[in-house]
Amino acid sequence: MTDLVTDAFDEPRGRLSLTARLNTSATDSRRGVVRLHPEALAALGIREWDAVSLTGARTTSAVVGVTGPDIPAGTALLDDVTLSNAGLRENSIVLVAPATVYGARSVTVSGSKLATQSISSATLRLALLGKVMTVGDTVSLLPRDLGPGTSTSQASSALTSSVGITWTSELLTVTGVDPAGPVSVQPNSVVAWGDGTTLTTDSPTGAHTVAEATREPTAAPPVSVDDLRGAHTQAGRLAEWLKLSLDQPELLQSLGAKPHLGVLVSGPAGVGKSTLVRAVCAGRRLVELDGPEVGALRAEDRLSRVSSAVATLRDGGGVLLVTDVDALLPGSADRPPEPVATLILTELRAAVATPGVAFVATSAVPDAVDARLRAPDLCDRELGLSLPDGATRKALLDVLLRGVPAKDLALDEIGERTPGFVVVDLAAVVREAALRAAARASSDGQTPALTQDDLTGALSVIRPLSRSATEEVAVGSVTLEDVGDMVETKQALTEAVLWPLQHPDTFERLGVEPPRGVLLYGPPGCGKTFVVRALASSGRLSVHAVKGAELMDKWVGSSEKAVRELFRRARDSAPSLVFLDEIDALAPRRGQSFDSGVTDRVVAALLTELDGINPLREVVVLGATNRPDLIDPALLRPGRLEKSVFVEPPNADARRDILRTAGKNIPLSADVNLDQLADTLDGYSAADCVALLRESALTAMRRSIDAADVTADDVAKARATVRPSLDPAQVDALRAFAANR
């Protein structure tokens, strides 16, 4: 046994203290397997495929496998779901011990509406067969295909026939087990769907419900935990933390940990941070402070309001919620904090240190909060909420329209057409649609009912609250199918951009990493930006666009901060696309600028975001330029903008398609032959072809303001004005660059 394992072994308790690392293996992903070194297995006295308990912020169980020879003996490899179940972060310490696991008599789980309505109990049991779980754990439907006596083909085919390929990303919450404690799903276990709002939990006195464990019941919240679509995992973690800290503090104390709890909940504005906290705290005593309201008071009044709220909770305990805490405790590198902020933080520390009291704060801009709020004795844990994806938006619309009279609604279509929308935006869409339906019912005297046209019409009025997610690119009606010619370009972009964002499960199943970024280059006016707009419309993507060097700022550090903020927004709204137009101005070759190093630091920030310590998940970066030779070479290596797509100048066939598309709404006379015209426009770019028809229409107007059509003479006169813009030398240079890639 190595010294590292010997030092980590706690002989009286029979457990190891190991460093938790994220297991990135596709074969282990979300399957509830922890990988340990053979020497660690020997120290624990267990064999491969036995069960172990894992203790971090909470205790969970998993099946143990053996690591490869290159993994240190003091390391435990956990998949992302198991890491979350144990309440751990990467590189934190996890306590590993042998676990006694019983065959489950019954297991109940909760999941999405689609899964609960489509997957039978028999298929559910087949998917969870052999998995070890405890109440409150998150489990995936990915079958355990590791170890003896396991098979996945039957489960996979049954799940695919039930819900399609979406089963690979479905996450369930274990709401009850019998007998109590860690159990393993067996062929004779009863596995059923249960209500996620009445979780049974293990305690020294037996199983009890969340409602029975509460201290002081209050009125039911307007939103239940089950209605928190897309945030069940975060809600489960917060509920678990509150249970351990407020209801079972002796468990943490027995492990040498303090039972205090402070949580910072972050996420875009309007995503439902406060609603999540209120729903999870249903039945608990909750004292709430509005950060902007209290922050607007005088310093002494601010301190008084906080002190009063803390004093209220000292008698009987409960949860203190401060919404938008950045308004109450702002943090800025430019100026020191106010003296009253120190006193407020002292009051909050006193609240957290009081037995039976927990503190939860929310913020849409966590970087703008006083850094002292994240101290270990205050907010030592964080929860992040992201922008909802298309499926989650559809589920949220289901909740918002529950009980509303409606006719033939296609909510999945609305969900796909609203990238960047949060629940507040969707509620505004429903409100606007209701106004339209009510106006129609008032005028025709019919019974009011919502229609698909009402919701579609509302989308033309309501814009997303989190405008940073979509403000740069308007997702219109032009799709890749409407783009003339460019067959190879469209196929390359579909494979490199749409496939990784729309089918991440396929890449995971095949064990390969999707392309991180794409460089789109070609002569000016050949449709690079236009095809990106069509790409965004085809995939209904959340698009974050930057034009040229607009991230550049004269203040030191501001440009790098803008890059970090851009990618943070992209991660929050994943799956998303970051579009860097004219990327040669944003990331030129380093060492050749005279701007005090600003450009070099921006390039370094881009390289770090693309391929740094924090992996870029479900975010694809697309750069466009007509000067690829000016871009820093480090940006074009594999793992960054690794795929290059050359947009060729339009040939005769492409020009024909462009002219037909551009002339669709122009009344052309019978003597205008677009096929012959396209053959004579050698050297014209796509933009030149569109400009030619536009100038032809203006020529017809000059001929007669009442002109009814555009004639061949008008087109001939326009050609004298609109000349070809393509530079043959530049086109040859771009083709040479493409040949060398």
XYZ file of C-alpha atoms in Angstrom:
741
model
C 0.000 0.000 0.000
C 1.406 3.442 -0.934
C 2.157 6.075 1.708
C -0.568 8.254 0.195
C -3.282 5.631 0.789
C -1.856 4.767 4.219
C -1.992 8.419 5.286
C -5.560 8.759 4.001
C -6.825 5.639 5.837
C -8.837 6.184 9.023
C -8.421 2.804 10.760
C -11.079 3.100 13.515
C -13.760 4.149 11.066
C -12.566 2.077 8.098
C -12.678 4.835 5.512
C -10.388 6.767 3.155
C -10.041 10.516 2.650
C -9.428 10.944 -1.084
C -9.340 13.804 -3.573
C -12.492 13.872 -5.719
C -11.891 14.398 -9.433
C -14.406 14.560 -12.277
C -14.471 11.388 -14.384
C -14.613 12.532 -18.028
C -14.861 9.028 -19.472
C -17.880 8.692 -21.772
C -18.428 5.073 -20.695
C -18.833 6.097 -17.024
C -20.790 9.297 -17.634
C -23.803 9.663 -15.296
C -23.895 5.935 -14.494
C -23.290 6.110 -10.732
C -19.790 4.605 -10.763
C -16.829 5.783 -8.669
C -13.344 4.714 -9.809
C -10.673 3.958 -7.166
C -7.065 2.800 -7.337
C -6.560 -0.968 -6.674
C -4.574 -0.089 -3.539
C -7.531 1.954 -2.253
C -9.812 -1.067 -2.804
C -7.364 -3.227 -0.876
C -7.203 -0.716 1.974
C -11.008 -0.713 2.230
C -11.193 -4.498 1.987
C -13.606 -4.494 -0.957
C -13.659 -5.804 -4.509
C -14.563 -4.186 -7.811
C -18.334 -3.694 -8.291
C -18.950 -3.595 -4.533
C -20.770 -0.567 -3.114
C -19.178 2.306 -1.200
C -20.546 5.318 0.630
C -19.296 8.763 -0.405
C -19.500 11.650 2.053
C -19.089 15.275 1.099
C -21.736 17.886 1.891
C -24.108 14.891 1.949
C -23.742 11.117 1.919
C -24.551 9.029 -1.115
C -23.606 5.580 -2.402
C -22.194 4.267 -5.658
C -20.743 1.189 -7.326
C -16.937 1.083 -7.287
C -14.729 0.359 -10.290
C -10.953 0.279 -10.775
C -9.004 3.224 -12.198
C -6.295 3.008 -14.788
C -2.616 2.782 -13.787
C -2.031 6.488 -14.542
C -4.436 7.714 -11.823
C -2.828 8.473 -8.411
C -3.761 6.191 -5.518
C -5.187 9.099 -3.513
C -7.712 10.091 -6.194
C -11.370 9.095 -6.547
C -12.922 9.580 -10.013
C -16.629 10.489 -9.811
C -19.003 11.187 -12.691
C -20.789 14.566 -12.630
C -24.065 13.209 -11.191
C -22.339 11.287 -8.375
C -20.190 14.345 -7.641
C -23.379 16.408 -7.258
C -25.104 13.712 -5.178
C -22.243 13.838 -2.675
C -22.372 17.647 -2.596
C -18.780 17.882 -3.786
C -16.736 20.116 -6.034
C -13.827 18.883 -8.070
C -10.571 18.588 -6.063
C -12.439 18.594 -2.725
C -12.051 15.804 -0.143
C -14.449 12.856 -0.214
C -14.709 10.254 2.545
C -15.008 6.755 1.056
C -16.107 3.750 3.117
C -17.559 0.277 2.432
C -21.361 0.326 2.318
C -23.945 -2.294 3.206
C -26.533 -2.338 0.447
C -29.813 -4.226 0.470
C -31.871 -5.369 -2.473
C -34.697 -2.883 -2.951
C -38.233 -4.042 -2.281
C -39.501 -0.799 -3.807
C -38.088 2.426 -5.246
C -39.992 5.559 -6.272
C -38.523 8.275 -8.489
C -39.704 11.569 -9.966
C -38.879 12.969 -13.396
C -40.130 15.117 -16.240
C -43.730 14.992 -17.394
C -42.696 13.335 -20.670
C -40.821 10.568 -18.868
C -43.499 9.895 -16.250
C -46.195 9.648 -18.904
C -44.210 7.598 -21.426
C -41.899 5.198 -19.549
C -43.498 2.148 -17.949
C -42.460 0.779 -14.554
C -40.973 -2.313 -16.207
C -38.774 -0.199 -18.522
C -37.826 2.042 -15.593
C -36.710 -0.979 -13.540
C -34.713 -2.267 -16.503
C -32.859 1.067 -16.846
C -32.061 1.322 -13.114
C -31.124 -2.353 -12.677
C -27.974 -2.803 -10.571
C -27.690 0.879 -9.605
C -27.095 1.809 -5.970
C -29.099 4.764 -4.667
C -30.353 6.605 -1.596
C -33.247 9.021 -1.085
C -32.540 12.424 -2.623
C -30.016 11.081 -5.159
C -30.144 12.128 -8.784
C -29.898 9.178 -11.194
C -29.850 8.956 -14.964
C -31.625 6.485 -17.211
C -28.304 5.452 -18.748
C -28.167 1.724 -17.848
C -25.298 0.435 -15.768
C -23.415 -1.459 -18.455
C -20.335 -2.080 -16.337
C -19.481 -5.152 -14.303
C -20.825 -8.684 -14.363
C -24.446 -9.564 -15.020
C -25.429 -6.293 -16.693
C -26.761 -5.596 -20.179
C -28.041 -2.434 -21.792
C -29.427 -3.342 -25.204
C -32.921 -4.246 -23.979
C -33.213 -1.179 -21.753
C -31.887 1.182 -24.416
C -34.269 -0.043 -27.115
C -37.252 0.090 -24.719
C -36.413 3.663 -23.662
C -35.878 4.817 -27.241
C -39.252 3.419 -28.307
C -40.898 5.156 -25.321
C -39.517 8.704 -25.468
C -37.036 8.791 -28.350
C -33.388 9.750 -27.922
C -34.221 12.300 -25.156
C -33.969 9.512 -22.556
C -30.168 9.799 -22.651
C -30.311 13.248 -21.013
C -33.173 12.539 -18.574
C -32.318 12.876 -14.859
C -34.528 11.424 -12.121
C -34.739 12.115 -8.376
C -35.056 9.223 -5.931
C -38.052 10.081 -3.725
C -38.363 6.888 -1.669
C -36.704 3.530 -1.008
C -37.667 0.409 0.948
C -35.855 -0.707 3.031
C -34.318 2.517 4.335
C -30.726 3.240 3.442
C -28.697 2.477 0.300
C -30.454 -0.048 -1.920
C -29.716 -1.765 -5.204
C -32.437 -2.179 -7.829
C -33.055 -5.892 -8.465
C -35.130 -7.750 -11.097
C -37.867 -8.289 -8.473
C -37.854 -4.691 -7.149
C -40.986 -2.590 -7.558
C -39.892 0.627 -9.336
C -42.557 3.284 -9.818
C -43.035 6.974 -10.465
C -43.679 9.012 -7.308
C -44.397 12.615 -6.307
C -41.139 14.548 -6.002
C -42.718 17.016 -3.554
C -43.137 14.473 -0.742
C -39.672 13.031 -0.441
C -39.208 10.425 2.238
C -35.946 10.797 4.107
C -33.940 8.597 6.394
C -33.665 9.535 10.054
C -32.689 7.707 13.241
C -36.370 7.290 14.097
C -37.462 6.057 10.680
C -38.814 7.556 7.461
C -40.671 10.835 7.524
C -41.814 13.429 5.004
C -40.452 16.914 4.438
C -43.659 18.410 5.849
C -43.229 16.409 9.066
C -39.661 17.634 9.468
C -40.496 21.330 9.199
C -40.465 23.685 12.136
C -43.206 26.192 11.490
C -45.612 25.588 8.577
C -46.643 28.584 6.528
C -49.060 29.142 3.669
C -48.413 27.101 0.534
C -46.255 28.916 -2.025
C -47.672 29.956 -5.381
C -45.235 27.540 -7.079
C -44.521 24.009 -5.881
C -41.223 22.175 -6.232
C -42.766 20.053 -8.980
C -43.411 23.209 -11.030
C -39.722 24.195 -11.005
C -39.107 22.791 -14.459
C -35.427 22.647 -15.307
C -34.372 23.330 -11.693
C -35.250 20.069 -9.927
C -31.592 19.222 -9.353
C -30.865 22.582 -7.720
C -34.057 22.372 -5.665
C -33.116 18.890 -4.464
C -29.657 20.022 -3.408
C -30.990 23.051 -1.524
C -33.630 20.895 0.198
C -30.938 18.394 1.209
C -28.688 21.128 2.606
C -31.555 22.629 4.602
C -32.546 19.209 5.957
C -29.012 18.383 7.132
C -28.319 21.823 8.601
C -31.676 22.544 10.236
C -33.289 19.152 10.868
C -30.367 16.767 11.359
C -27.374 18.870 12.479
C -26.118 15.988 14.618
C -25.090 14.093 11.475
C -22.725 16.868 10.411
C -21.448 17.339 13.945
C -20.636 13.627 14.209
C -18.427 14.074 11.130
C -16.641 17.080 12.623
C -18.437 19.621 10.418
C -20.333 22.688 11.549
C -24.054 22.553 10.669
C -24.270 26.209 9.609
C -25.635 26.940 6.110
C -25.195 29.958 3.826
C -26.066 29.666 0.132
C -25.659 32.096 -2.785
C -28.106 31.348 -5.619
C -27.054 32.940 -8.914
C -28.539 33.043 -12.402
C -29.881 35.423 -15.060
C -32.559 37.933 -14.075
C -36.050 36.457 -14.142
C -34.912 32.813 -14.208
C -36.698 32.000 -10.921
C -34.041 32.150 -8.183
C -36.307 33.526 -5.440
C -39.190 31.310 -6.555
C -36.973 28.243 -6.175
C -36.009 29.230 -2.615
C -39.616 29.955 -1.616
C -40.814 26.635 -3.062
C -38.092 24.608 -1.325
C -38.746 26.431 1.967
C -42.484 25.686 1.861
C -43.493 24.741 5.411
C -40.427 26.385 6.923
C -40.301 29.744 8.595
C -39.070 32.183 5.938
C -38.083 35.805 6.542
C -37.456 37.700 3.300
C -35.616 40.958 2.625
C -35.732 42.698 -0.755
C -32.149 43.736 -1.528
C -32.916 46.748 -3.769
C -35.569 48.049 -1.349
C -33.350 47.771 1.730
C -30.299 48.966 -0.193
C -32.080 52.212 -1.089
C -32.459 53.182 2.608
C -30.051 55.227 4.684
C -27.105 53.324 6.149
C -28.526 53.124 9.688
C -31.943 52.021 8.379
C -30.329 49.293 6.283
C -28.536 47.900 9.319
C -31.725 48.154 11.388
C -33.781 46.172 8.849
C -31.189 43.387 8.676
C -30.759 43.279 12.463
C -34.534 43.067 12.937
C -34.823 40.154 10.478
C -31.978 38.281 12.199
C -33.508 38.867 15.645
C -36.833 37.466 14.407
C -35.180 34.190 13.406
C -33.206 33.725 16.617
C -36.458 32.685 18.283
C -37.605 29.471 16.636
C -35.138 29.392 13.726
C -35.903 29.437 10.006
C -34.448 30.730 6.751
C -33.378 34.311 5.974
C -33.732 35.110 2.256
C -32.130 38.247 0.797
C -33.095 38.740 -2.860
C -30.743 40.618 -5.215
C -28.099 40.823 -2.523
C -25.802 42.756 -4.895
C -28.015 45.830 -4.304
C -27.591 45.514 -0.522
C -23.919 44.503 -0.475
C -22.340 45.763 -3.711
C -18.723 44.950 -4.406
C -16.444 47.066 -6.565
C -12.731 47.008 -7.237
C -12.802 50.768 -7.876
C -13.937 51.852 -4.417
C -13.842 50.431 -0.870
C -17.077 49.039 0.608
C -19.238 51.229 2.825
C -18.623 50.901 6.579
C -22.233 49.771 7.081
C -21.554 46.762 4.810
C -19.144 45.385 7.420
C -21.804 45.701 10.109
C -24.427 44.041 7.906
C -22.065 41.152 7.198
C -21.467 40.790 10.945
C -25.219 40.475 11.506
C -25.496 37.882 8.740
C -22.609 35.878 10.238
C -24.397 35.919 13.583
C -27.526 34.579 11.864
C -25.649 31.755 10.145
C -23.917 30.814 13.407
C -27.279 30.543 15.227
C -28.473 26.911 15.489
C -31.560 26.306 13.394
C -31.021 29.352 11.143
C -29.961 29.273 7.474
C -29.120 32.167 5.143
C -29.880 32.227 1.407
C -29.037 35.114 -0.954
C -29.835 35.518 -4.648
C -28.069 37.572 -7.308
C -28.153 37.939 -11.078
C -24.638 39.452 -11.038
C -22.624 37.436 -8.490
C -19.390 39.138 -9.577
C -20.843 42.453 -8.364
C -21.413 41.190 -4.794
C -19.114 42.074 -1.891
C -16.441 39.348 -1.946
C -16.711 38.913 1.835
C -20.173 37.381 1.372
C -18.458 34.256 0.010
C -16.393 33.759 3.176
C -16.437 30.176 4.595
C -18.376 31.338 7.672
C -21.101 32.966 5.566
C -22.029 31.751 2.051
C -19.876 28.663 1.725
C -22.061 27.069 -0.964
C -23.397 28.230 -4.322
C -26.193 27.137 -6.638
C -26.381 28.263 -10.256
C -29.487 28.469 -12.441
C -29.052 28.731 -16.204
C -31.287 29.956 -18.992
C -33.854 27.273 -19.883
C -33.385 25.280 -23.079
C -36.148 24.565 -25.603
C -37.531 21.511 -23.788
C -37.545 23.327 -20.447
C -39.289 26.364 -21.963
C -41.970 24.046 -23.318
C -42.382 22.486 -19.852
C -42.618 25.953 -18.271
C -45.315 26.931 -20.765
C -47.199 23.767 -19.775
C -47.186 25.002 -16.175
C -48.108 28.593 -17.061
C -51.027 27.461 -19.243
C -52.321 24.868 -16.811
C -56.096 25.294 -16.595
C -56.206 27.938 -19.362
C -58.826 27.242 -22.080
C -56.895 26.687 -25.302
C -57.237 25.172 -28.769
C -54.574 23.045 -30.502
C -51.450 24.608 -28.974
C -48.028 23.479 -30.249
C -45.967 24.536 -27.241
C -42.843 22.741 -28.465
C -42.772 25.149 -31.428
C -43.074 28.159 -29.104
C -40.340 26.712 -26.895
C -37.985 26.385 -29.866
C -38.731 29.943 -31.034
C -37.858 31.585 -27.713
C -34.084 31.181 -27.152
C -32.896 33.406 -24.306
C -36.359 33.639 -22.705
C -36.645 33.012 -18.961
C -39.807 32.135 -17.056
C -40.662 35.828 -16.564
C -40.495 36.356 -20.328
C -42.667 33.305 -20.981
C -45.217 34.601 -18.475
C -45.235 37.901 -20.399
C -45.820 35.966 -23.645
C -48.784 34.157 -22.076
C -50.150 37.474 -20.769
C -49.870 39.130 -24.188
C -51.493 36.108 -25.859
C -54.348 36.282 -23.325
C -54.915 39.957 -24.191
C -55.212 39.037 -27.855
C -57.605 36.176 -27.123
C -59.708 38.378 -24.820
C -59.938 41.158 -27.433
C -61.073 38.639 -30.040
C -63.686 37.153 -27.684
C -64.931 40.636 -26.793
C -65.459 41.544 -30.442
C -67.115 38.335 -31.669
C -68.938 37.317 -28.489
C -67.374 33.824 -28.454
C -66.036 31.940 -25.440
C -62.437 33.080 -24.870
C -59.778 30.485 -25.726
C -56.070 30.767 -26.426
C -54.852 29.746 -29.896
C -51.463 29.122 -31.447
C -51.766 32.383 -33.410
C -52.169 34.289 -30.132
C -48.884 32.893 -28.790
C -47.079 33.402 -32.111
C -48.336 36.985 -32.309
C -47.161 37.632 -28.746
C -43.603 36.680 -29.758
C -43.517 39.657 -32.129
C -44.096 41.977 -29.154
C -42.322 40.417 -26.159
C -38.540 40.574 -26.089
C -36.403 38.594 -23.604
C -35.593 40.245 -20.280
C -32.057 38.822 -20.426
C -31.349 40.727 -23.653
C -27.634 39.955 -23.477
C -28.466 36.429 -24.618
C -29.974 37.376 -27.984
C -29.661 41.105 -28.563
C -26.952 40.864 -31.217
C -28.523 38.422 -33.680
C -32.155 38.495 -34.698
C -33.377 34.939 -35.204
C -35.560 35.336 -38.274
C -37.439 33.109 -40.670
C -34.561 32.485 -43.134
C -33.103 29.009 -42.566
C -30.244 27.088 -44.160
C -32.706 25.611 -46.651
C -33.326 29.129 -47.990
C -29.612 29.748 -48.616
C -28.870 29.248 -52.294
C -26.138 26.786 -53.288
C -23.306 26.652 -50.626
C -24.042 22.927 -50.205
C -20.632 22.029 -48.769
C -20.596 25.081 -46.493
C -24.061 24.336 -45.111
C -23.206 20.681 -44.527
C -19.944 21.572 -42.760
C -21.700 24.093 -40.496
C -24.493 21.644 -39.719
C -21.991 19.001 -38.644
C -19.705 21.349 -36.719
C -22.293 23.640 -35.079
C -25.788 22.133 -35.026
C -24.896 18.509 -34.316
C -22.832 19.204 -31.136
C -25.560 21.483 -29.746
C -28.591 19.425 -30.725
C -27.202 15.889 -30.325
C -24.606 15.943 -27.500
C -25.756 12.480 -26.420
C -24.566 11.002 -29.724
C -21.053 12.402 -29.279
C -21.077 11.114 -25.705
C -22.257 7.700 -26.819
C -19.461 7.497 -29.398
C -16.888 8.706 -26.878
C -15.633 11.730 -28.846
C -15.457 15.406 -28.061
C -17.420 17.631 -30.499
C -15.606 20.442 -32.351
C -15.017 23.411 -30.067
C -15.059 26.087 -32.754
C -15.311 26.840 -36.464
C -13.598 29.456 -38.646
C -15.759 30.677 -41.550
C -13.698 32.565 -44.134
C -14.123 33.778 -47.679
C -14.093 36.909 -49.858
C -16.157 39.939 -48.740
C -19.832 39.871 -49.710
C -20.083 36.107 -50.203
C -22.659 35.523 -47.461
C -20.667 34.577 -44.353
C -22.781 36.625 -41.917
C -25.968 35.771 -43.815
C -25.364 32.036 -43.485
C -24.770 32.473 -39.738
C -28.177 34.163 -39.398
C -29.720 31.248 -41.288
C -27.813 28.816 -39.064
C -29.189 30.503 -35.922
C -32.739 30.332 -37.307
C -32.391 26.678 -38.319
C -31.149 25.589 -34.898
C -33.217 28.094 -32.864
C -29.988 28.806 -31.036
C -29.204 31.315 -28.353
C -26.643 33.433 -30.208
C -24.096 35.801 -28.649
C -22.471 37.941 -31.329
C -19.502 40.306 -31.306
C -18.731 42.528 -34.284
C -15.091 43.247 -35.002
C -13.107 44.716 -32.135
C -16.060 46.030 -30.089
C -14.780 44.145 -27.028
C -11.709 46.403 -27.000
C -11.647 48.997 -24.232
C -9.032 51.586 -23.298
C -9.246 50.740 -19.580
C -6.821 48.110 -18.309
C -8.564 44.795 -17.711
C -11.913 45.850 -19.193
C -11.412 44.042 -22.515
C -10.483 40.749 -20.854
C -13.453 41.125 -18.503
C -15.748 41.630 -21.514
C -14.457 38.372 -23.038
C -15.079 36.492 -19.788
C -18.573 37.985 -19.507
C -19.378 37.009 -23.107
C -18.508 33.368 -22.481
C -20.222 33.364 -19.079
C -23.470 34.407 -20.762
C -22.956 31.715 -23.384
C -22.472 29.046 -20.703
C -25.579 30.259 -18.852
C -27.716 29.940 -21.994
C -26.176 26.683 -23.287
C -26.651 25.202 -25.799
C -25.560 28.393 -27.504
C -23.422 29.863 -30.286
C -20.774 32.577 -29.877
C -20.337 34.430 -33.191
C -17.182 36.528 -33.590
C -17.616 38.565 -36.777
C -14.459 40.054 -38.325
C -12.395 37.971 -35.908
C -9.142 39.173 -37.479
C -9.721 42.558 -35.788
C -10.463 40.894 -32.453
C -7.656 38.314 -32.382
C -4.740 39.382 -34.621
C -1.291 37.875 -34.364
C 0.265 38.668 -31.000
C 3.369 40.802 -30.709
C 2.568 43.001 -33.713
C 0.313 45.646 -32.125
C 1.162 48.992 -30.523
C -1.764 49.288 -28.085
C 0.035 48.624 -24.762
C -0.692 44.921 -25.035
C -4.504 45.159 -24.960
C -4.930 43.050 -28.114
C -2.493 40.402 -26.865
C -4.383 40.122 -23.563
C -7.707 39.780 -25.391
C -6.272 36.976 -27.542
C -4.964 35.273 -24.398
C -8.408 35.592 -22.765
C -10.045 34.060 -25.856
C -7.590 31.155 -25.863
C -8.228 30.536 -22.166
C -11.995 30.523 -22.598
C -11.844 28.220 -25.609
C -9.456 25.654 -24.180
C -8.667 26.496 -20.575
C -9.129 24.890 -17.177
C -12.919 25.340 -17.222
C -14.276 23.246 -20.104
C -16.660 24.821 -22.617
C -19.749 22.586 -22.600
C -22.549 22.852 -25.184
C -21.107 26.122 -26.513
C -19.721 26.396 -30.055
C -17.629 29.372 -31.185
C -17.928 30.537 -34.799
C -15.543 33.115 -36.210
C -15.931 34.855 -39.589
C -13.269 36.748 -41.553
C -11.986 37.549 -45.027
C -8.367 37.728 -43.773
C -7.614 34.402 -42.048
C -3.892 35.001 -42.479
C -4.051 37.825 -39.903
C -5.499 35.661 -37.110
C -3.213 34.467 -34.312
C -2.167 30.880 -35.235
C -2.770 29.614 -31.677
C -6.486 30.295 -32.175
C -6.659 27.899 -35.132
C -5.164 24.787 -33.569
C -7.278 21.697 -32.640
C -9.389 22.265 -29.539
C -10.097 25.883 -30.489
C -11.269 27.075 -33.920
C -10.182 23.695 -35.221
C -12.481 23.384 -38.249
C -12.084 25.808 -41.152
C -14.909 26.300 -43.651
C -14.142 28.160 -46.890
C -17.056 30.087 -48.401
C -16.377 30.012 -52.135
C -17.351 32.953 -54.369
C -20.660 32.120 -56.082
C -20.445 30.307 -59.403
C -23.083 30.614 -62.137
C -25.465 28.154 -60.459
C -25.098 29.884 -57.100
C -25.608 33.331 -58.669
C -28.766 31.988 -60.316
C -30.148 30.866 -56.934
C -29.173 34.185 -55.333
C -30.874 36.218 -58.050
C -34.046 34.138 -57.806
C -34.172 34.527 -54.024
C -33.420 38.269 -54.146
C -35.881 38.826 -57.012
C -38.719 36.896 -55.399
C -40.566 40.089 -54.460
C -39.421 42.212 -57.400
C -41.841 42.395 -60.392
C -39.522 41.430 -63.251
C -40.799 41.769 -66.805
C -40.820 38.793 -69.186
C -37.692 40.024 -71.001
C -35.523 39.617 -67.862
C -33.860 36.187 -68.017
C -32.158 35.519 -64.649
C -30.434 32.368 -65.922
C -28.682 34.255 -68.725
C -27.950 37.169 -66.399
C -26.281 34.863 -63.863
C -23.952 33.478 -66.553
C -22.684 36.990 -67.348
C -21.968 38.060 -63.751
C -18.570 36.449 -63.345
C -16.688 38.162 -60.482
C -19.859 39.306 -58.731
C -20.288 38.348 -55.077
C -23.621 37.476 -53.472
C -23.877 41.036 -52.167
C -23.158 42.372 -55.677
C -25.989 40.264 -57.164
C -28.469 41.567 -54.589
C -27.247 45.139 -55.131
C -27.708 44.728 -58.898
C -31.402 43.880 -58.579
C -31.914 46.666 -56.046
C -30.290 49.185 -58.377
C -32.404 47.825 -61.257
C -35.569 48.569 -59.271
C -34.327 52.105 -58.512
C -33.568 52.585 -62.228
C -37.164 51.601 -63.040
C -38.378 54.198 -60.513
C -36.210 56.857 -62.158
C -37.747 55.923 -65.503
C -41.238 56.288 -64.081
C -42.338 56.664 -60.483
C -45.420 54.647 -61.459
C -43.403 51.827 -63.072
C -45.127 48.444 -62.664
C -42.147 46.204 -63.390
C -38.381 46.079 -63.929
C -37.299 45.585 -67.524
C -34.150 44.200 -69.152
C -33.130 47.780 -70.056
C -33.320 48.729 -66.352
C -31.031 45.816 -65.510
C -28.572 46.783 -68.266
C -28.372 50.363 -66.988
C -27.895 49.118 -63.407
C -24.932 46.996 -64.497
C -23.121 50.149 -65.533
C -23.352 51.297 -61.899
C -22.895 48.070 -59.923
C -19.477 46.653 -60.728
C -18.012 43.330 -59.483
C -16.224 43.702 -56.147
C -14.337 40.393 -55.957
C -10.552 40.765 -56.098
C -9.105 37.784 -58.044
C -5.800 38.035 -56.159
C -7.552 37.889 -52.781
C -9.718 34.963 -53.912
C -6.586 33.086 -55.032
C -4.890 33.813 -51.696
C -7.918 32.490 -49.783
C -8.009 29.352 -51.918
C -4.306 28.822 -51.196
C -4.997 29.213 -47.451
C -7.799 26.644 -47.751
C -5.518 24.232 -49.564
C -2.935 24.448 -46.759
C -5.418 23.829 -43.924
